[in-house]
PDB file of C-alpha atoms in Angstrom:
ATOM      1  CA  MET A  26      -4.103 -13.474  18.681  1.00  0.00           C
ATOM      2  CA  SER A  27      -5.797 -10.248  18.837  1.00  0.00           C
ATOM      3  CA  GLU A  28      -8.205  -9.742  16.488  1.00  0.00           C
ATOM      4  CA  ASP A  29      -7.079  -6.233  16.565  1.00  0.00           C
ATOM      5  CA  PHE A  30      -4.403  -7.041  13.906  1.00  0.00           C
ATOM      6  CA  ILE A  31      -5.446  -7.311  10.492  1.00  0.00           C
ATOM      7  CA  VAL A  32      -2.044  -7.993   9.593  1.00  0.00           C
ATOM      8  CA  VAL A  33       0.690  -9.861  10.730  1.00  0.00           C
ATOM      9  CA  ALA A  34       4.349 -10.969   9.914  1.00  0.00           C
ATOM     10  CA  GLU A  35       6.000 -13.615  10.904  1.00  0.00           C
ATOM     11  CA  HIS A  36       9.323 -14.720  10.765  1.00  0.00           C
ATOM     12  CA  LEU A  37       9.152 -14.328   7.432  1.00  0.00           C
ATOM     13  CA  ALA A  38      12.616 -14.617   5.126  1.00  0.00           C
ATOM     14  CA  TYR A  39      13.138 -14.466   1.279  1.00  0.00           C
ATOM     15  CA  ALA A  40      16.455 -14.645  -0.289  1.00  0.00           C
ATOM     16  CA  TYR A  41      17.265 -14.220  -4.452  1.00  0.00           C
ATOM     17  CA  PRO A  42      20.459 -16.057  -5.775  1.00  0.00           C
ATOM     18  CA  ASN A  43      22.846 -13.627  -3.968  1.00  0.00           C
ATOM     19  CA  LYS A  44      21.338 -11.673  -1.326  1.00  0.00           C
ATOM     20  CA  ARG A  45      19.308 -12.698   1.144  1.00  0.00           C
ATOM     21  CA  VAL A  46      16.827 -10.148   1.148  1.00  0.00           C
ATOM     22  CA  LEU A  47      14.902 -10.561   4.285  1.00  0.00           C
ATOM     23  CA  LYS A  48      16.073 -12.789   7.249  1.00  0.00           C
ATOM     24  CA  ASP A  49      13.500 -12.477  10.311  1.00  0.00           C
ATOM     25  CA  ILE A  50      10.447  -9.993   9.790  1.00  0.00           C
ATOM     26  CA  ASN A  51       7.577  -9.637  11.832  1.00  0.00           C
ATOM     27  CA  PHE A  52       5.479  -6.859  12.551  1.00  0.00           C
ATOM     28  CA  LYS A  53       1.628  -6.739  13.354  1.00  0.00           C
ATOM     29  CA  ILE A  54      -1.017  -4.457  11.927  1.00  0.00           C
ATOM     30  CA  LEU A  55      -3.575  -2.283  13.466  1.00  0.00           C
ATOM     31  CA  LYS A  56      -7.125  -2.548  11.868  1.00  0.00           C
ATOM     32  CA  GLY A  57      -7.842   0.984  10.606  1.00  0.00           C
ATOM     33  CA  SER A  58      -4.600   2.345  10.876  1.00  0.00           C
ATOM     34  CA  ILE A  59      -1.618   3.531   8.396  1.00  0.00           C
ATOM     35  CA  THR A  60       1.911   2.004   8.418  1.00  0.00           C
ATOM     36  CA  THR A  61       4.244   2.995   5.673  1.00  0.00           C
ATOM     37  CA  PHE A  62       7.480   0.939   5.659  1.00  0.00           C
ATOM     38  CA  ILE A  63      10.643   2.308   5.000  1.00  0.00           C
ATOM     39  CA  GLY A  64      14.341   1.781   3.942  1.00  0.00           C
ATOM     40  CA  ALA A  65      17.431   2.214   1.835  1.00  0.00           C
ATOM     41  CA  ASN A  66      17.312   0.689  -2.157  1.00  0.00           C
ATOM     42  CA  GLY A  67      17.857  -2.876  -1.450  1.00  0.00           C
ATOM     43  CA  SER A  68      16.748  -3.451   1.746  1.00  0.00           C
ATOM     44  CA  GLY A  69      13.448  -5.763   0.862  1.00  0.00           C
ATOM     45  CA  LYS A  70      10.392  -3.724   0.845  1.00  0.00           C
ATOM     46  CA  SER A  71       9.462  -4.175  -2.426  1.00  0.00           C
ATOM     47  CA  THR A  72       9.854  -7.849  -1.921  1.00  0.00           C
ATOM     48  CA  LEU A  73       8.189  -7.953   0.624  1.00  0.00           C
ATOM     49  CA  PHE A  74       4.996  -5.945  -0.655  1.00  0.00           C
ATOM     50  CA  GLN A  75       5.378  -8.448  -3.242  1.00  0.00           C
ATOM     51  CA  ILE A  76       5.184 -11.402  -0.407  1.00  0.00           C
ATOM     52  CA  LEU A  77       2.062  -9.351   1.127  1.00  0.00           C
ATOM     53  CA  THR A  78       0.095  -9.204  -2.447  1.00  0.00           C
ATOM     54  CA  LYS A  79       0.520 -13.077  -3.045  1.00  0.00           C
ATOM     55  CA  ASN A  80       2.619 -11.772  -5.785  1.00  0.00           C
ATOM     56  CA  LEU A  81       5.708 -13.963  -4.101  1.00  0.00           C
ATOM     57  CA  LYS A  82       6.005 -16.731  -1.535  1.00  0.00           C
ATOM     58  CA  SER A  83       8.046 -16.487   1.351  1.00  0.00           C
ATOM     59  CA  GLN A  84      10.622 -18.625   1.482  1.00  0.00           C
ATOM     60  CA  MET A  85      10.344 -19.142   5.347  1.00  0.00           C
ATOM     61  CA  GLY A  86       7.634 -17.588   8.033  1.00  0.00           C
ATOM     62  CA  SER A  87       4.045 -16.643   7.185  1.00  0.00           C
ATOM     63  CA  ALA A  88       2.039 -13.508   6.487  1.00  0.00           C
ATOM     64  CA  LEU A  89      -1.732 -13.560   7.754  1.00  0.00           C
ATOM     65  CA  ILE A  90      -4.378 -11.856   6.966  1.00  0.00           C
ATOM     66  CA  HIS A  91      -7.564 -12.268   9.541  1.00  0.00           C
ATOM     67  CA  GLN A  92      -5.261 -15.056  11.079  1.00  0.00           C
ATOM     68  CA  ASN A  93      -5.442 -16.880   7.483  1.00  0.00           C
ATOM     69  CA  ASN A  94      -1.923 -17.773   5.907  1.00  0.00           C
ATOM     70  CA  ILE A  95      -1.872 -15.649   2.697  1.00  0.00           C
ATOM     71  CA  GLU A  96      -0.250 -18.252   0.756  1.00  0.00           C
ATOM     72  CA  THR A  97      -3.219 -21.002   1.297  1.00  0.00           C
ATOM     73  CA  LEU A  98      -5.538 -18.282   0.330  1.00  0.00           C
ATOM     74  CA  LYS A  99      -7.345 -18.930  -2.850  1.00  0.00           C
ATOM     75  CA  LEU A 100      -6.852 -15.589  -5.033  1.00  0.00           C
ATOM     76  CA  LYS A 101     -10.420 -15.094  -5.084  1.00  0.00           C
ATOM     77  CA  GLU A 102     -10.441 -14.875  -1.229  1.00  0.00           C
ATOM     78  CA  PHE A 103      -7.685 -12.777  -1.484  1.00  0.00           C
ATOM     79  CA  SER A 104      -8.707 -10.475  -3.562  1.00  0.00           C
ATOM     80  CA  HIS A 105     -11.744  -9.987  -1.482  1.00  0.00           C
ATOM     81  CA  MET A 106      -9.671  -8.895   1.236  1.00  0.00           C
ATOM     82  CA  VAL A 107      -6.789  -7.027  -0.161  1.00  0.00           C
ATOM     83  CA  ALA A 108      -6.230  -4.871  -2.759  1.00  0.00           C
ATOM     84  CA  SER A 109      -3.255  -2.916  -3.861  1.00  0.00           C
ATOM     85  CA  VAL A 110      -1.465  -0.470  -6.244  1.00  0.00           C
ATOM     86  CA  GLN A 111       1.567  -1.614  -7.964  1.00  0.00           C
ATOM     87  CA  GLN A 112       4.786   0.812  -8.248  1.00  0.00           C
ATOM     88  CA  TYR A 113       5.273   0.628 -12.396  1.00  0.00           C
ATOM     89  CA  HIS A 114       2.425   0.850 -14.630  1.00  0.00           C
ATOM     90  CA  GLN A 115       2.093   0.744 -18.095  1.00  0.00           C
ATOM     91  CA  ASN A 116       0.383   4.007 -20.509  1.00  0.00           C
ATOM     92  CA  ILE A 117      -2.247   1.919 -21.408  1.00  0.00           C
ATOM     93  CA  ASP A 118      -4.415   3.832 -24.541  1.00  0.00           C
ATOM     94  CA  ASN A 119      -8.388   3.070 -26.205  1.00  0.00           C
ATOM     95  CA  ILE A 120      -9.383   3.110 -22.681  1.00  0.00           C
ATOM     96  CA  THR A 121     -11.588   5.434 -20.257  1.00  0.00           C
ATOM     97  CA  VAL A 122     -11.220   5.988 -17.256  1.00  0.00           C
ATOM     98  CA  PHE A 123     -14.322   4.466 -15.845  1.00  0.00           C
ATOM     99  CA  ASP A 124     -13.092   1.341 -18.048  1.00  0.00           C
ATOM    100  CA  LEU A 125     -10.225   1.199 -16.710  1.00  0.00           C
ATOM    101  CA  VAL A 126     -11.354   1.336 -13.198  1.00  0.00           C
ATOM    102  CA  SER A 127     -13.780  -1.623 -13.957  1.00  0.00           C
ATOM    103  CA  LEU A 128     -11.104  -4.005 -14.280  1.00  0.00           C
ATOM    104  CA  GLY A 129     -11.016  -3.938 -10.953  1.00  0.00           C
ATOM    105  CA  HIS A 130     -13.578  -6.622 -10.376  1.00  0.00           C
ATOM    106  CA  GLN A 131     -11.764  -9.557 -12.889  1.00  0.00           C
ATOM    107  CA  ALA A 132      -9.657 -11.494  -9.706  1.00  0.00           C
ATOM    108  CA  LYS A 133     -13.402 -11.616  -8.162  1.00  0.00           C
ATOM    109  CA  LYS A 134     -15.427 -12.868 -11.099  1.00  0.00           C
ATOM    110  CA  SER A 135     -15.092 -15.835 -13.464  1.00  0.00           C
ATOM    111  CA  ILE A 136     -14.085 -14.849 -17.345  1.00  0.00           C
ATOM    112  CA  PHE A 137     -17.770 -14.340 -18.261  1.00  0.00           C
ATOM    113  CA  GLN A 138     -19.253 -12.849 -15.790  1.00  0.00           C
ATOM    114  CA  ARG A 139     -20.315  -9.248 -16.184  1.00  0.00           C
ATOM    115  CA  LEU A 140     -20.057  -6.290 -14.430  1.00  0.00           C
ATOM    116  CA  ASN A 141     -23.605  -6.100 -11.658  1.00  0.00           C
ATOM    117  CA  LYS A 142     -25.440  -2.895 -10.207  1.00  0.00           C
ATOM    118  CA  ASN A 143     -23.242  -3.323  -6.946  1.00  0.00           C
ATOM    119  CA  ASP A 144     -19.760  -3.368  -9.363  1.00  0.00           C
ATOM    120  CA  LEU A 145     -21.581  -0.419 -11.038  1.00  0.00           C
ATOM    121  CA  GLU A 146     -22.258   1.435  -7.942  1.00  0.00           C
ATOM    122  CA  ASN A 147     -18.545   0.395  -6.885  1.00  0.00           C
ATOM    123  CA  ASN A 148     -17.045   2.128  -9.042  1.00  0.00           C
ATOM    124  CA  ASN A 149     -18.771   5.221  -9.370  1.00  0.00           C
ATOM    125  CA  TRP A 150     -17.373   5.719  -5.228  1.00  0.00           C
ATOM    126  CA  ALA A 151     -14.136   4.759  -6.001  1.00  0.00           C
ATOM    127  CA  ILE A 152     -14.287   7.717  -8.754  1.00  0.00           C
ATOM    128  CA  GLU A 153     -16.591  10.095  -6.597  1.00  0.00           C
ATOM    129  CA  VAL A 154     -13.464   9.567  -3.815  1.00  0.00           C
ATOM    130  CA  THR A 155     -11.024   9.870  -5.960  1.00  0.00           C
ATOM    131  CA  GLN A 156     -12.375  12.907  -7.165  1.00  0.00           C
ATOM    132  CA  LEU A 157     -12.025  11.941 -11.036  1.00  0.00           C
ATOM    133  CA  GLN A 158     -15.859  12.362 -12.271  1.00  0.00           C
ATOM    134  CA  ASN A 159     -15.248  15.207 -14.250  1.00  0.00           C
ATOM    135  CA  LEU A 160     -12.861  13.154 -16.370  1.00  0.00           C
ATOM    136  CA  LYS A 161     -14.302   9.896 -16.079  1.00  0.00           C
ATOM    137  CA  THR A 162     -15.526   9.730 -19.592  1.00  0.00           C
ATOM    138  CA  CYS A 163     -11.892  10.717 -20.663  1.00  0.00           C
ATOM    139  CA  PHE A 164      -9.178   8.157 -22.390  1.00  0.00           C
ATOM    140  CA  PHE A 165      -6.803   7.207 -19.424  1.00  0.00           C
ATOM    141  CA  SER A 166      -3.569   8.010 -21.547  1.00  0.00           C
ATOM    142  CA  GLN A 167      -4.628  11.893 -22.125  1.00  0.00           C
ATOM    143  CA  LEU A 168      -4.344  12.475 -18.190  1.00  0.00           C
ATOM    144  CA  SER A 169      -1.812  14.221 -16.201  1.00  0.00           C
ATOM    145  CA  GLY A 170       0.768  11.917 -13.794  1.00  0.00           C
ATOM    146  CA  GLY A 171      -1.213  12.773 -10.612  1.00  0.00           C
ATOM    147  CA  GLU A 172      -4.190  11.875 -12.610  1.00  0.00           C
ATOM    148  CA  LYS A 173      -3.452   8.651 -13.500  1.00  0.00           C
ATOM    149  CA  GLN A 174      -1.780   7.852 -10.325  1.00  0.00           C
ATOM    150  CA  ARG A 175      -5.725   8.644  -8.976  1.00  0.00           C
ATOM    151  CA  VAL A 176      -6.928   6.342 -11.291  1.00  0.00           C
ATOM    152  CA  TRP A 177      -5.106   3.017  -9.865  1.00  0.00           C
ATOM    153  CA  LEU A 178      -5.995   4.111  -6.848  1.00  0.00           C
ATOM    154  CA  ALA A 179     -10.199   3.838  -7.586  1.00  0.00           C
ATOM    155  CA  LEU A 180      -9.276   0.904  -9.393  1.00  0.00           C
ATOM    156  CA  ALA A 181      -8.266  -0.531  -6.145  1.00  0.00           C
ATOM    157  CA  LEU A 182     -10.597   0.781  -3.733  1.00  0.00           C
ATOM    158  CA  ALA A 183     -13.449   0.016  -6.370  1.00  0.00           C
ATOM    159  CA  GLN A 184     -12.929  -3.828  -5.285  1.00  0.00           C
ATOM    160  CA  LYS A 185     -13.847  -2.586  -1.268  1.00  0.00           C
ATOM    161  CA  THR A 186     -12.068  -4.444   0.293  1.00  0.00           C
ATOM    162  CA  GLU A 187     -10.473  -3.994   4.398  1.00  0.00           C
ATOM    163  CA  ILE A 188      -6.948  -3.763   2.721  1.00  0.00           C
ATOM    164  CA  LEU A 189      -4.942  -1.410   0.699  1.00  0.00           C
ATOM    165  CA  ILE A 190      -1.351  -1.854  -0.409  1.00  0.00           C
ATOM    166  CA  LEU A 191       0.423   0.735  -2.161  1.00  0.00           C
ATOM    167  CA  ASP A 192       4.443   0.357  -3.573  1.00  0.00           C
ATOM    168  CA  GLU A 193       5.677   4.083  -3.472  1.00  0.00           C
ATOM    169  CA  PRO A 194       3.045   5.464  -4.619  1.00  0.00           C
ATOM    170  CA  THR A 195       4.444   9.004  -5.031  1.00  0.00           C
ATOM    171  CA  THR A 196       7.571   8.071  -6.741  1.00  0.00           C
ATOM    172  CA  TYR A 197       6.834   9.809 -10.400  1.00  0.00           C
ATOM    173  CA  LEU A 198       4.807  12.533  -8.883  1.00  0.00           C
ATOM    174  CA  ASP A 199       6.208  15.847  -8.628  1.00  0.00           C
ATOM    175  CA  MET A 200       5.810  17.302  -4.791  1.00  0.00           C
ATOM    176  CA  LYS A 201       2.552  19.249  -4.925  1.00  0.00           C
ATOM    177  CA  TYR A 202       0.696  16.185  -6.250  1.00  0.00           C
ATOM    178  CA  GLN A 203       2.321  13.589  -3.657  1.00  0.00           C
ATOM    179  CA  ILE A 204       1.120  15.634  -1.010  1.00  0.00           C
ATOM    180  CA  ASP A 205      -1.913  16.272  -2.591  1.00  0.00           C
ATOM    181  CA  PHE A 206      -2.106  12.350  -3.464  1.00  0.00           C
ATOM    182  CA  LEU A 207      -1.016  11.528   0.440  1.00  0.00           C
ATOM    183  CA  LYS A 208      -3.914  13.064   1.674  1.00  0.00           C
ATOM    184  CA  LEU A 209      -6.336  11.232   0.339  1.00  0.00           C
ATOM    185  CA  ILE A 210      -5.041   8.352   1.223  1.00  0.00           C
ATOM    186  CA  GLN A 211      -5.435   9.887   4.761  1.00  0.00           C
ATOM    187  CA  LYS A 212      -8.999  11.021   4.368  1.00  0.00           C
ATOM    188  CA  ILE A 213      -9.729   7.782   3.002  1.00  0.00           C
ATOM    189  CA  ASN A 214      -8.124   6.171   5.671  1.00  0.00           C
ATOM    190  CA  ARG A 215      -9.592   8.253   8.277  1.00  0.00           C
ATOM    191  CA  GLU A 216     -13.364   7.947   6.502  1.00  0.00           C
ATOM    192  CA  PHE A 217     -13.640   4.336   5.482  1.00  0.00           C
ATOM    193  CA  LYS A 218     -11.383   2.835   8.176  1.00  0.00           C
ATOM    194  CA  ILE A 219      -9.469   0.833   5.429  1.00  0.00           C
ATOM    195  CA  THR A 220      -6.146  -0.662   6.774  1.00  0.00           C
ATOM    196  CA  ILE A 221      -3.414   0.768   4.661  1.00  0.00           C
ATOM    197  CA  LEU A 222      -0.311  -0.153   4.307  1.00  0.00           C
ATOM    198  CA  MET A 223       2.488   1.446   1.667  1.00  0.00           C
ATOM    199  CA  ILE A 224       6.398   2.123   0.807  1.00  0.00           C
ATOM    200  CA  LEU A 225       7.519   5.337   0.348  1.00  0.00           C
ATOM    201  CA  HIS A 226      11.033   6.836   0.355  1.00  0.00           C
ATOM    202  CA  ASP A 227      10.433   9.714   2.009  1.00  0.00           C
ATOM    203  CA  ILE A 228      10.882  10.016   5.966  1.00  0.00           C
ATOM    204  CA  ASN A 229       8.700  13.075   6.011  1.00  0.00           C
ATOM    205  CA  GLN A 230       5.905  11.810   4.592  1.00  0.00           C
ATOM    206  CA  ALA A 231       6.340   8.624   6.137  1.00  0.00           C
ATOM    207  CA  ILE A 232       5.941  10.536   9.331  1.00  0.00           C
ATOM    208  CA  THR A 233       3.149  12.748   8.794  1.00  0.00           C
ATOM    209  CA  PHE A 234       1.157  10.496   6.820  1.00  0.00           C
ATOM    210  CA  SER A 235       1.439   7.343   8.871  1.00  0.00           C
ATOM    211  CA  ASP A 236      -0.263   5.729  12.503  1.00  0.00           C
ATOM    212  CA  THR A 237       3.330   3.389  12.592  1.00  0.00           C
ATOM    213  CA  VAL A 238       6.422   3.488  10.788  1.00  0.00           C
ATOM    214  CA  ILE A 239       8.301  -0.008  10.097  1.00  0.00           C
ATOM    215  CA  GLY A 240      11.893   0.523   9.060  1.00  0.00           C
ATOM    216  CA  LEU A 241      13.385  -2.275   7.072  1.00  0.00           C
ATOM    217  CA  LYS A 242      17.309  -2.197   7.148  1.00  0.00           C
ATOM    218  CA  ASN A 243      19.552  -5.728   6.899  1.00  0.00           C
ATOM    219  CA  GLY A 244      16.600  -7.906   6.140  1.00  0.00           C
ATOM    220  CA  LYS A 245      15.006  -7.489   9.799  1.00  0.00           C
ATOM    221  CA  CYS A 246      12.398  -4.876  10.767  1.00  0.00           C
ATOM    222  CA  LEU A 247      12.103  -2.120  13.033  1.00  0.00           C
ATOM    223  CA  SER A 248       8.860  -0.107  13.987  1.00  0.00           C
ATOM    224  CA  ARG A 249       7.910   2.970  16.028  1.00  0.00           C
ATOM    225  CA  ASN A 250       3.836   3.756  16.786  1.00  0.00           C
ATOM    226  CA  LEU A 251       3.562   7.401  16.326  1.00  0.00           C
ATOM    227  CA  LYS A 252       1.189   7.727  18.473  1.00  0.00           C
ATOM    228  CA  THR A 253       3.100   6.944  21.727  1.00  0.00           C
ATOM    229  CA  ASP A 254       6.742   6.923  20.077  1.00  0.00           C
ATOM    230  CA  SER A 255       8.649   8.957  18.072  1.00  0.00           C
ATOM    231  CA  ILE A 256      11.156   9.009  15.556  1.00  0.00           C
ATOM    232  CA  ASP A 257      14.898  10.019  16.786  1.00  0.00           C
ATOM    233  CA  GLU A 258      18.479  10.046  15.592  1.00  0.00           C
ATOM    234  CA  GLN A 259      18.975   6.807  16.242  1.00  0.00           C
ATOM    235  CA  PHE A 260      16.361   5.387  14.228  1.00  0.00           C
ATOM    236  CA  ILE A 261      17.124   7.155  11.114  1.00  0.00           C
ATOM    237  CA  GLU A 262      21.067   6.320  11.596  1.00  0.00           C
ATOM    238  CA  THR A 263      20.076   2.791  12.332  1.00  0.00           C
ATOM    239  CA  ILE A 264      17.461   1.981   9.094  1.00  0.00           C
ATOM    240  CA  PHE A 265      19.686   4.930   6.254  1.00  0.00           C
ATOM    241  CA  ASN A 266      23.298   5.188   7.564  1.00  0.00           C
ATOM    242  CA  VAL A 267      23.388   8.811   7.999  1.00  0.00           C
ATOM    243  CA  ASN A 268      23.400  11.385  10.924  1.00  0.00           C
ATOM    244  CA  LEU A 269      20.386  13.540  10.978  1.00  0.00           C
ATOM    245  CA  PRO A 270      19.233  15.756  13.431  1.00  0.00           C
ATOM    246  CA  ILE A 271      15.259  16.048  14.517  1.00  0.00           C
ATOM    247  CA  ILE A 272      13.255  18.881  14.090  1.00  0.00           C
ATOM    248  CA  ASP A 273       9.687  18.700  16.196  1.00  0.00           C
ATOM    249  CA  TYR A 274       6.695  20.224  14.385  1.00  0.00           C
ATOM    250  CA  LYS A 275       3.308  20.397  14.982  1.00  0.00           C
ATOM    251  CA  GLY A 276       3.859  17.777  17.396  1.00  0.00           C
ATOM    252  CA  LYS A 277       5.734  15.197  15.002  1.00  0.00           C
ATOM    253  CA  LYS A 278       9.260  14.665  14.959  1.00  0.00           C
TER     254      LYS A 278
END
């Protein structure tokens, strides 16, 4: 297995009592790339996210990070490799942006360990990268939707992992803030070489901001490397069951 592939799925399968959502999922994620998973509702995207973030065990196959099976990694080991941004968050009261970002270090520490100098530096770095410097003493509950999402991103970045996984990070944002957020994700990837996996609903956004797009359908996946391949009508029809024309815009389809 090439060291260039940082995340690998081999024959992943998972079924709920009334439905098999993942049947035979295979893919390889290049280190330092942005990979986006797309698919209709119920296609297994969120289930895959839960497996890749160690919140759910696959029933067959394996997911590997640096050739290590996720399921055999201890939580502390895993938290040094992967950070994630969940789709759903509570609106937390009485906590500042800086203090909320600090919670990202909990998985790496014992309950009695305090933040050290390196943790604080990582907090400030993450807050700067996500353009929250002017808000770090503000209460989280007072922020806009776009600002809150950047705080969750900062919390993940402060963990200083090689891999960042995001579950539909733009779902509740207005169009402008969706684009701003995805531009920020792309900038972080390019500048800091963080490998990013994310789930999106919008095929146009997936094409614009990704290196690879992986479509999920009927428990299996279909991959397109956008540096060498294009998204065509057949791909969209296969994944979404709709026949749409493809327009070439700025070299991407």
